[in-house]
Every structure is written in C-alpha cells, then in structure tokens.
Coordinates of N, CA, C and O in Angstrom, one line a residue:
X223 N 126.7 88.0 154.6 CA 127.4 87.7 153.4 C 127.1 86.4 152.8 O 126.8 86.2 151.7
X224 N 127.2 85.2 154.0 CA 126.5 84.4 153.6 C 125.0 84.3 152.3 O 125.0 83.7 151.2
X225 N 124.2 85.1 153.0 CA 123.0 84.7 152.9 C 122.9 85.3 151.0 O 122.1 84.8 150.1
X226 N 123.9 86.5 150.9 CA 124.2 87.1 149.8 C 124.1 85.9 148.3 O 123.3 85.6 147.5
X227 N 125.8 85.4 148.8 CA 126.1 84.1 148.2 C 125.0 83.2 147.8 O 124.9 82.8 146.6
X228 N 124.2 82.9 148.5 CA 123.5 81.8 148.6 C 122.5 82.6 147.6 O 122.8 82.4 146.5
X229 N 121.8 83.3 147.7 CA 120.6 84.0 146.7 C 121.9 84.1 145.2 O 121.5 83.6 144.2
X230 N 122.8 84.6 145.4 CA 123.1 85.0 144.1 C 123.8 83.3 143.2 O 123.9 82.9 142.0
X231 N 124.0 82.8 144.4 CA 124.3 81.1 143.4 C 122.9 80.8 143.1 O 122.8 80.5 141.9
X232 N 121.7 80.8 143.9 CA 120.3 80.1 143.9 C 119.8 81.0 142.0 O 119.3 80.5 141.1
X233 N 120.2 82.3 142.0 CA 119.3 82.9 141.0 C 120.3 82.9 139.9 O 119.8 83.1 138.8
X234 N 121.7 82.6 140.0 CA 122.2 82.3 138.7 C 122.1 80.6 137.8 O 122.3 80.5 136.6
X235 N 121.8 79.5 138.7 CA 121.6 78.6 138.6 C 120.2 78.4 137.8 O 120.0 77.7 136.9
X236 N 119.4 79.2 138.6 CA 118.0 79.4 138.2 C 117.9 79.9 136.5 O 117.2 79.4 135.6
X237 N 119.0 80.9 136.2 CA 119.1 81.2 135.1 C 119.6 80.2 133.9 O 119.1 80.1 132.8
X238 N 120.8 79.5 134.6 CA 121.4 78.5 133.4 C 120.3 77.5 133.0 O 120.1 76.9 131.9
X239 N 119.4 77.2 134.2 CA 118.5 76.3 133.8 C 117.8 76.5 132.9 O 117.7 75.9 131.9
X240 N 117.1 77.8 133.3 CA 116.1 78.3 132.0 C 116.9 78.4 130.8 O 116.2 78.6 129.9
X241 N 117.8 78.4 130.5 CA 118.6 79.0 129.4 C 119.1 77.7 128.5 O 119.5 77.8 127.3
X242 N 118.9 76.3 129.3 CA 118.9 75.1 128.6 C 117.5 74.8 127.8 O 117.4 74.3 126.6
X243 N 116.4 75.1 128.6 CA 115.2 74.4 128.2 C 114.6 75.4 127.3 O 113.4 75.3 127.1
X244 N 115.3 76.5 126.8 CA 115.0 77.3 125.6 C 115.4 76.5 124.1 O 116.5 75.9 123.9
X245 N 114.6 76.6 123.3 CA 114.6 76.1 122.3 C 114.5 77.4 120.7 O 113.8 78.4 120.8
X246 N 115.3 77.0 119.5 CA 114.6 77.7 118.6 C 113.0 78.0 118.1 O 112.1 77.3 117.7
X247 N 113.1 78.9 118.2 CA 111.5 79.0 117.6 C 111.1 78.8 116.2 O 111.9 79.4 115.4
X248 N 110.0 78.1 115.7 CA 109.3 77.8 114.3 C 108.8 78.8 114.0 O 108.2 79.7 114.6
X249 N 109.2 78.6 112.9 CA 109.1 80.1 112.0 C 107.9 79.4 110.9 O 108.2 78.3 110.5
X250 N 106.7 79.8 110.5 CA 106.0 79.0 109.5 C 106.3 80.3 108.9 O 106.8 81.3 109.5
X251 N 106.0 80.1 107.3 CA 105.6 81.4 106.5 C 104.2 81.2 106.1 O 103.5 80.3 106.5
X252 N 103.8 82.0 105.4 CA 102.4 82.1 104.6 C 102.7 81.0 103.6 O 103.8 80.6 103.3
X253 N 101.3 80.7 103.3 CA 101.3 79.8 102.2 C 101.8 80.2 100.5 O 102.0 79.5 99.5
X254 N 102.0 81.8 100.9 CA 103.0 81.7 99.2 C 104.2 81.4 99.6 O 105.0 81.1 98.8
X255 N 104.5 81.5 100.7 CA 106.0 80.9 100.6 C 107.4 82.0 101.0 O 107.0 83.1 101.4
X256 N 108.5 81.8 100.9 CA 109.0 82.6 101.6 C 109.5 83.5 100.4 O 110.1 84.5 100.7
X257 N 109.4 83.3 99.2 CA 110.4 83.9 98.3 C 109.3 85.2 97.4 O 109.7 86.3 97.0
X258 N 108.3 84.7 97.5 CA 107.6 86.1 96.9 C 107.0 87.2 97.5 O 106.8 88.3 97.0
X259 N 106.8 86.7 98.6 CA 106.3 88.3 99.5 C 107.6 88.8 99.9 O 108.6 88.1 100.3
X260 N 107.7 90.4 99.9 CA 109.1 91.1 100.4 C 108.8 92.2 100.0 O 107.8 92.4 99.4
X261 N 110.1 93.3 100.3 CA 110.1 94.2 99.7 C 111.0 94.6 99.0 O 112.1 94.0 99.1
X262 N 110.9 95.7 97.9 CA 111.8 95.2 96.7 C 112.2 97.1 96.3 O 111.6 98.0 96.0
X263 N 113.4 96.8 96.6 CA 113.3 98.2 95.9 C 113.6 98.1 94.4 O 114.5 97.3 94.0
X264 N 112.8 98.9 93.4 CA 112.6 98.9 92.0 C 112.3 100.2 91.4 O 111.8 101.3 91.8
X265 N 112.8 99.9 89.9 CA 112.6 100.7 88.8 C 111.6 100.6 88.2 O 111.0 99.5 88.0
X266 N 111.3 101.7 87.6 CA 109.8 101.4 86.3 C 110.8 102.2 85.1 O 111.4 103.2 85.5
X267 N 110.8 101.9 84.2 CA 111.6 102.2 83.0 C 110.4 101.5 81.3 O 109.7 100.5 81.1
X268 N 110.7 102.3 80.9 CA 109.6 102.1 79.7 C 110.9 102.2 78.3 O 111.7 103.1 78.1
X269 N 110.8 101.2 77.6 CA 111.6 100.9 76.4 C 113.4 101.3 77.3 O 114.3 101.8 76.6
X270 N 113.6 101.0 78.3 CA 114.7 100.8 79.1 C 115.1 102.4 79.9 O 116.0 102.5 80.8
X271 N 114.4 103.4 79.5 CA 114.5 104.6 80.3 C 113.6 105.5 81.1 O 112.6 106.0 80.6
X272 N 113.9 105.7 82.5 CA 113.2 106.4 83.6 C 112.5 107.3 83.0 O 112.9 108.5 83.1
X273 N 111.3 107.0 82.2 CA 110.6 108.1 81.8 C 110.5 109.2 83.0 O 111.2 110.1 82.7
X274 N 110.0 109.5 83.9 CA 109.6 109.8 85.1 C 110.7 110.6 85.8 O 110.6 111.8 86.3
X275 N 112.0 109.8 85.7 CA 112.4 110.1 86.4 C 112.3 109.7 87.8 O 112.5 110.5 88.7
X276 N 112.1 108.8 88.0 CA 111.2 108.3 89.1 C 112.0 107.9 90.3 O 111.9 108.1 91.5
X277 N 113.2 107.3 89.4 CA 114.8 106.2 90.5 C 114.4 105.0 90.7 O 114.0 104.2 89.9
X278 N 114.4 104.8 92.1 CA 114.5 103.4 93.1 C 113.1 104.3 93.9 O 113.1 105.5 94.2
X279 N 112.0 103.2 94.3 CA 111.5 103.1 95.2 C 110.8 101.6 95.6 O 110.9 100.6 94.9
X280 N 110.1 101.7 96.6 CA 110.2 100.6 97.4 C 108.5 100.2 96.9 O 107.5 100.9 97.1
X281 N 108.5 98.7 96.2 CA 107.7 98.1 96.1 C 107.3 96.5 97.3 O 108.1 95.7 97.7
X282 N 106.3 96.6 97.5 CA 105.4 95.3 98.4 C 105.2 94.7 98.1 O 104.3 95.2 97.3
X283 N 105.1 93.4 97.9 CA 104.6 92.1 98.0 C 104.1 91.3 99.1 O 104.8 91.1 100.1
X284 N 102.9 90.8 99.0 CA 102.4 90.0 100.5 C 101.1 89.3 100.1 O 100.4 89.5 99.1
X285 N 100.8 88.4 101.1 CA 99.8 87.2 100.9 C 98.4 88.2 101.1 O 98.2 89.2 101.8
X286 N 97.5 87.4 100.3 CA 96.4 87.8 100.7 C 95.5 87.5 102.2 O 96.1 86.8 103.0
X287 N 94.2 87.9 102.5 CA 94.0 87.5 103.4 C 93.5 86.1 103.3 O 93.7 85.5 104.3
X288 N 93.0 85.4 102.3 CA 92.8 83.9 102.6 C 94.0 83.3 102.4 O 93.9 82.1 102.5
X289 N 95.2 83.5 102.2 CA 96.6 83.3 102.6 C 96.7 81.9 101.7 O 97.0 80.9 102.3
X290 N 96.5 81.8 100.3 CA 97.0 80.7 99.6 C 98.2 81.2 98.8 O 98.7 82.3 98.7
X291 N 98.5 79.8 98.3 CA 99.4 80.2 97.4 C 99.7 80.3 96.1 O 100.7 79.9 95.4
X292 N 98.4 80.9 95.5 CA 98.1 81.7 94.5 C 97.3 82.7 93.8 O 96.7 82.8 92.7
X293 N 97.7 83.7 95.0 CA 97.2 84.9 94.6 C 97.8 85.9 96.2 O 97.7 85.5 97.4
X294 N 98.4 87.2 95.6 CA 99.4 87.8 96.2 C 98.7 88.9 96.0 O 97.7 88.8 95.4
X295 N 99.1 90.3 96.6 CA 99.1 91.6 96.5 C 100.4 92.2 96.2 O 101.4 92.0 96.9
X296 N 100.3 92.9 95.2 CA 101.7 93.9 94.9 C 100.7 95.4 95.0 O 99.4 95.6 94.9
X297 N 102.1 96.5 95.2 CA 101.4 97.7 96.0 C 103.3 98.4 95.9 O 104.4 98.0 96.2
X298 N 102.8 99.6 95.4 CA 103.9 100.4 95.1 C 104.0 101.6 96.1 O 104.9 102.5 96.1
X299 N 102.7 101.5 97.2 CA 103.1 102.0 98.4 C 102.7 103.7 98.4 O 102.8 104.5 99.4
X300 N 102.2 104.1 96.7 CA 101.8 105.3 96.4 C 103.7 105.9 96.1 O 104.1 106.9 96.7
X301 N 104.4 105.2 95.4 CA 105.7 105.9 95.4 C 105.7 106.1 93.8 O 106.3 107.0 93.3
X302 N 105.0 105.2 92.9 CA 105.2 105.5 91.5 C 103.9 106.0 90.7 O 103.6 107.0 90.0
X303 N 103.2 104.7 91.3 CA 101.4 105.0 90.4 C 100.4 105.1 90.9 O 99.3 105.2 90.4
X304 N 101.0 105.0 92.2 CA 99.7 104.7 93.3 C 98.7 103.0 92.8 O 97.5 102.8 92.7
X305 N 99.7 102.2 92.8 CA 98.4 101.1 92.6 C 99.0 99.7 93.7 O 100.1 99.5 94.2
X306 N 97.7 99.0 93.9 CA 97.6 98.0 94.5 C 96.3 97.0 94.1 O 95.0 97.1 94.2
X307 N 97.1 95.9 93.7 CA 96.8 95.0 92.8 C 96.6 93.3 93.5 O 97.4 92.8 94.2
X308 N 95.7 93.0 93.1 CA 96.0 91.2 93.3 C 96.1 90.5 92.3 O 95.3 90.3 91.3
X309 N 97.3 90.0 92.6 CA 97.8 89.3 91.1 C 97.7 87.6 91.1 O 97.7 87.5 92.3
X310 N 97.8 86.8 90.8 CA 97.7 85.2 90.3 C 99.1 85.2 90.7 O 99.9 86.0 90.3
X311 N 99.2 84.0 91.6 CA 100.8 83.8 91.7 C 100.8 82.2 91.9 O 99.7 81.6 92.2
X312 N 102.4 81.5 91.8 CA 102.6 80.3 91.8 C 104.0 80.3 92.8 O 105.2 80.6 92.6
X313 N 103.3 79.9 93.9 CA 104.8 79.9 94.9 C 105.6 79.0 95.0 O 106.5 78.9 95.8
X314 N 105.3 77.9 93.8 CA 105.9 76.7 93.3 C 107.0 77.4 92.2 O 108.1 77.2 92.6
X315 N 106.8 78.0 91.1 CA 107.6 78.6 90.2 C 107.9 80.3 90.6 O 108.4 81.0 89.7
X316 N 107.7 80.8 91.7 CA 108.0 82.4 92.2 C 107.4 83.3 90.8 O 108.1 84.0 90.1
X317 N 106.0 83.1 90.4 CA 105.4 83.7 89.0 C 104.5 84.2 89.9 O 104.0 84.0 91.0
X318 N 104.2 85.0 88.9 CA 103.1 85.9 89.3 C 102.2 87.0 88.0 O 102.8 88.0 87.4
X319 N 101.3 86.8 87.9 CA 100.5 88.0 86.4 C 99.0 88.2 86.7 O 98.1 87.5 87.3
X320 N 98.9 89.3 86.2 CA 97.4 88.9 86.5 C 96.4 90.1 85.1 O 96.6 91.3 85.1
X321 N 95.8 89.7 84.4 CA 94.9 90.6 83.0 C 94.0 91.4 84.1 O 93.4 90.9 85.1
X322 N 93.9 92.3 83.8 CA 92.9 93.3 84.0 C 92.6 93.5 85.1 O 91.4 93.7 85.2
X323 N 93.3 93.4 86.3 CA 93.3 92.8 87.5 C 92.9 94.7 88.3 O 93.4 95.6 87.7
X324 N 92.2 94.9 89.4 CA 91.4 95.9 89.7 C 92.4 96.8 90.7 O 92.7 96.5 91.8
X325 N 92.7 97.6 90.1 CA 93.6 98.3 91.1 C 92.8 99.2 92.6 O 92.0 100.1 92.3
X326 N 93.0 99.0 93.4 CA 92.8 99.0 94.5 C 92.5 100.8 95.0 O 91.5 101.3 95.5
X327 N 93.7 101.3 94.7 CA 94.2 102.8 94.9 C 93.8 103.5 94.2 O 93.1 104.3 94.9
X328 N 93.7 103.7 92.9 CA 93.6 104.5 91.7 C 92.6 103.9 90.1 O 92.6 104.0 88.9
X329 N 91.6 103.2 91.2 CA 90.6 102.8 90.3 C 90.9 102.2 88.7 O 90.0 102.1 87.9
X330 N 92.0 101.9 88.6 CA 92.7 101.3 87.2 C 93.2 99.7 86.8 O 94.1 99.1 87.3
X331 N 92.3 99.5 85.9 CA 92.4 97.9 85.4 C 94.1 97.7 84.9 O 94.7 98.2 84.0
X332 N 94.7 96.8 85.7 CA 95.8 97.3 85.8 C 96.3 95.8 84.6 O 95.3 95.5 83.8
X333 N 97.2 95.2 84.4 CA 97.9 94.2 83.9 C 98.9 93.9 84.0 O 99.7 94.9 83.9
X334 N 99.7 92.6 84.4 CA 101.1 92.4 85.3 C 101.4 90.7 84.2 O 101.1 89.5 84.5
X335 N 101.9 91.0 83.5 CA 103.0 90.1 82.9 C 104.3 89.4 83.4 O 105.0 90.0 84.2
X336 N 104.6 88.2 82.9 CA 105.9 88.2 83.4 C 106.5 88.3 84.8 O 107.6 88.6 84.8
X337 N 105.9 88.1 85.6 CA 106.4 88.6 86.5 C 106.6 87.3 87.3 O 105.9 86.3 87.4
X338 N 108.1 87.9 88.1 CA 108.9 86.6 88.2 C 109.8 87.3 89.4 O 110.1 88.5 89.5
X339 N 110.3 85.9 90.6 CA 111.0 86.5 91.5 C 112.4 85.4 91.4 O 112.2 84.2 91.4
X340 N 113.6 85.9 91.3 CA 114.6 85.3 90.9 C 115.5 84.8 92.5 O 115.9 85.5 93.4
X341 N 115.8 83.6 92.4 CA 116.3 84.0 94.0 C 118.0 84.0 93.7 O 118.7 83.4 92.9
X342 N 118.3 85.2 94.7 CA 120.1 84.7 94.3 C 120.3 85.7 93.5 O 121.3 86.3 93.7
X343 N 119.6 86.2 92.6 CA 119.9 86.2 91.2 C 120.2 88.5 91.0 O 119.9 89.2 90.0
X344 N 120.5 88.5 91.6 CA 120.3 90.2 92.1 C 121.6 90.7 92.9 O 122.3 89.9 93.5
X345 N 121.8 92.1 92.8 CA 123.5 92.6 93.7 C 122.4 94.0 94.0 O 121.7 94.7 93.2
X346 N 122.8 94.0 95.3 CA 122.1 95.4 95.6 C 122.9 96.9 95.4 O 123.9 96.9 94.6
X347 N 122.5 97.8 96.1 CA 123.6 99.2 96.1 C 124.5 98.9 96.2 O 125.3 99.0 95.3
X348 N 125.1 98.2 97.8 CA 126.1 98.3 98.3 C 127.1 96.4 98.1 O 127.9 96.0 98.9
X349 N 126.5 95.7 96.9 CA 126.8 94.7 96.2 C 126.8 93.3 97.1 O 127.8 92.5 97.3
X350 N 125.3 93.1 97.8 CA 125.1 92.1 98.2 C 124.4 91.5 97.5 O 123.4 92.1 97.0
X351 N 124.6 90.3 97.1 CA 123.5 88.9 96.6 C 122.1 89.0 97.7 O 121.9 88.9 98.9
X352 N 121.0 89.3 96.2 CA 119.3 89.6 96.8 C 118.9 88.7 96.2 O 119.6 87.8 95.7
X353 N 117.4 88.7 96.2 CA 116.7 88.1 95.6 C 116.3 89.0 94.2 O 116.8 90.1 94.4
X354 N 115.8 89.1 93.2 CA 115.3 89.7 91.8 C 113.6 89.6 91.6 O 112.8 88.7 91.7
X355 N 113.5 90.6 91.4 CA 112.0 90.6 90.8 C 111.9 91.4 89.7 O 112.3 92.6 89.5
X356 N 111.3 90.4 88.6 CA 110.9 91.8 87.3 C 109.4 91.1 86.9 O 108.9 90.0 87.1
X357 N 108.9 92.6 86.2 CA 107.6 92.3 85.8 C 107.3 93.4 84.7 O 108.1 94.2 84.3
X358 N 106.4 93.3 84.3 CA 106.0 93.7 83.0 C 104.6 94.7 82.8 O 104.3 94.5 81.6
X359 N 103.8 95.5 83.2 CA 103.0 96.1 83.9 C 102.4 97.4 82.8 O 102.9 98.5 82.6
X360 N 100.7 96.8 82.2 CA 100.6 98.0 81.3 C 99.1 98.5 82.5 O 98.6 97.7 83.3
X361 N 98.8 99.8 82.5 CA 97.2 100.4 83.3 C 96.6 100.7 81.9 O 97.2 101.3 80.9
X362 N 94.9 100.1 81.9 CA 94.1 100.4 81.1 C 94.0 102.3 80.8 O 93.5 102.8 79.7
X363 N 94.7 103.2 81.8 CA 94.7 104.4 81.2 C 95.7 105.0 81.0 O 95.9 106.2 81.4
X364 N 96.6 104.0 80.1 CA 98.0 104.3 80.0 C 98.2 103.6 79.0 O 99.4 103.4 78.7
X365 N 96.7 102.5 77.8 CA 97.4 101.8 77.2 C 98.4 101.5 75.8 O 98.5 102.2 74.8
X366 N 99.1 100.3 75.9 CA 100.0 100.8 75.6 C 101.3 100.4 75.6 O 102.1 99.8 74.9
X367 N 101.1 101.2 76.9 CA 102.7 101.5 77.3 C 103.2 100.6 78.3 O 102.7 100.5 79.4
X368 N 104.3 99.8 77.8 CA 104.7 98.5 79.2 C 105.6 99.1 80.3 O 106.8 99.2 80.1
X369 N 105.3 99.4 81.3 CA 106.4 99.5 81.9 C 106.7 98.4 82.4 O 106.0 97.4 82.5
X370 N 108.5 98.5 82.6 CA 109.4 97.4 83.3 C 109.6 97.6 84.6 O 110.4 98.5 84.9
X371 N 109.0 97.0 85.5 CA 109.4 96.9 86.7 C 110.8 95.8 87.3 O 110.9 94.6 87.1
X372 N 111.7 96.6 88.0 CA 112.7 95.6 88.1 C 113.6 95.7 89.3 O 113.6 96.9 89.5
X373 N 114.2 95.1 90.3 CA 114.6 95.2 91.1 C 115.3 94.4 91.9 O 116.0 93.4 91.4
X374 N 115.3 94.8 93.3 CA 116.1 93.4 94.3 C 115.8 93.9 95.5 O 115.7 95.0 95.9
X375 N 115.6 92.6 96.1 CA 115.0 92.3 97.4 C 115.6 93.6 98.2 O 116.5 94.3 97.7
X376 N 115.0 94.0 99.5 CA 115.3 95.1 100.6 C 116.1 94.3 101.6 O 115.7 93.4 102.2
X377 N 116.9 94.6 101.6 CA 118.2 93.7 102.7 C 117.9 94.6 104.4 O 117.9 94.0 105.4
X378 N 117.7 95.8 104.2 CA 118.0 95.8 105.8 C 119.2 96.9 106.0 O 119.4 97.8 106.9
X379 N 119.7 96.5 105.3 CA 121.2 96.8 105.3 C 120.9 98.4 105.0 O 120.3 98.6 104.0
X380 N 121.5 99.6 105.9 CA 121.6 100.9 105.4 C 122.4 100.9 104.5 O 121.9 101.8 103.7
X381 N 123.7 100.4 103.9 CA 124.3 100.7 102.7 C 123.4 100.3 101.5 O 123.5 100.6 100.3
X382 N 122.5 99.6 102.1 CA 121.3 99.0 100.5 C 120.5 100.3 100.1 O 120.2 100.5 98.9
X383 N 120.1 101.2 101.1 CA 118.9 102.1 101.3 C 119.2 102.9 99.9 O 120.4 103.2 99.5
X384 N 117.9 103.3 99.1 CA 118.3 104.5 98.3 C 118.0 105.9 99.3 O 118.3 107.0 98.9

C-alpha cells in the first residue's frame, strides 16, 4: 500500500510540475492579417434582389501562397458561380478589388470592387456581433450586371449555420 502511495504522490507531483511550465502558445497570423481571411457566409443580390435565388452560402477568403499583405484569394467554394479569384488587398484598410482579375474555376475575367471587411460591424442568424464583408462583383460574361456580395463572418456557432 505503501509503495501504491508513493508512485501515485511521485506521478501527481510530476503532473503539477509539468502543468506550471506550460505556457500560452503564439499564434502568428499570415501577413494579411487577422481580419480578412475567413469565412463568410453571403448573399449575391443584383439591384437588391436574389436573382437566383441562391440565399446564404459560404464564401473564402485566404492568403496567397507568397503570403503578403496585398493580395488574397476569394473563392465561393463552387456554391454561387464557381469562381476563385486573386484579388489586391490592403490589410492595413481590410480593402480589397481587383479589374479583370483571372478567375481560376470558370475561366472568367472576373472584377471585384469595393470590397471591404467591416470588423464588429455585422449580427449573424442567431444575432451575434461578426465581422461584415461587402463587395461589388461584375464577370466579363455577365457584363454589366454588378452583383452585391454581402455578408458576416462564420462564427462556429450552430445557431449561425444556414
């Protein structure tokens, strides 16, 4: 019984130790920064109505592979238009646009205006404070027509989910 004691004091002691000399871990982000890559769930609405029909789906944002902080990938994940774009961005002002920019997916010179990530500034489904993203979005074989892209950050949260 002894010997019991003694192992189970020796290996709980062992544990509090380790459990001091743990520290937080450093989190770096990519060089655009923490507020424009995410995921966003969004609308495309043209002159303010779901042409489509389309709803809520889930738009991407993310660094490229030379990982500066001005120039992003947006990507709609094949949920609206199928496109995926590299757009000009400023992780200083959360901007982002890019002219005639090569869509990836669907072979179309795409165009991204306006486009802007709001922090704070957004209430999701289930009415939590997000972050906002809108953009402004014409395709060379659609021209023309602006769609509005618009949205708020993806929380996590199943009451957020559409």
């Amino acid at each position: 019984m002894k010997k019991i004691l003694i192992i189970s004091f020796t290996l709980l002691l062992g544990f509090m130790m380790s459990c001091d000399k743990m520290k937080d871990p450093v989190v770096d982000y990519v060089n655009l920064g923490k507020t424009l890559p995410g995921e966003w769930w969004v609308t495309y609405t043209v002159d303010g109505v779901d042409i489509y029909g389309a709803g809520h789906s889930v738009l991407t944002t993310f660094n490229t592979a030379a990982n500066t902080s001005t120039e992003m990938w947006i990507t709609d994940n094949g949920n609206f238009w199928s496109f995926q774009v590299k757009a000009n961005a400023s992780a200083d002002n959360n901007t982002f646009s890019i002219v005639d920019g090569t869509d990836l997916m669907y072979d179309d010179n795409t165009t991204i205006s306006n486009g802007q990530v709001f922090i704070d500034a957004g209430i999701t489904k289930a009415g939590n404070v997000a972050d906002s993203i809108y953009m402004e979005i014409e395709w060379a074989s659609d021209p023309g027509t602006i769609y509005v892209c618009s949205g708020v950050r993806r929380t996590g949260f199943l009451d957020d989910e559409y």
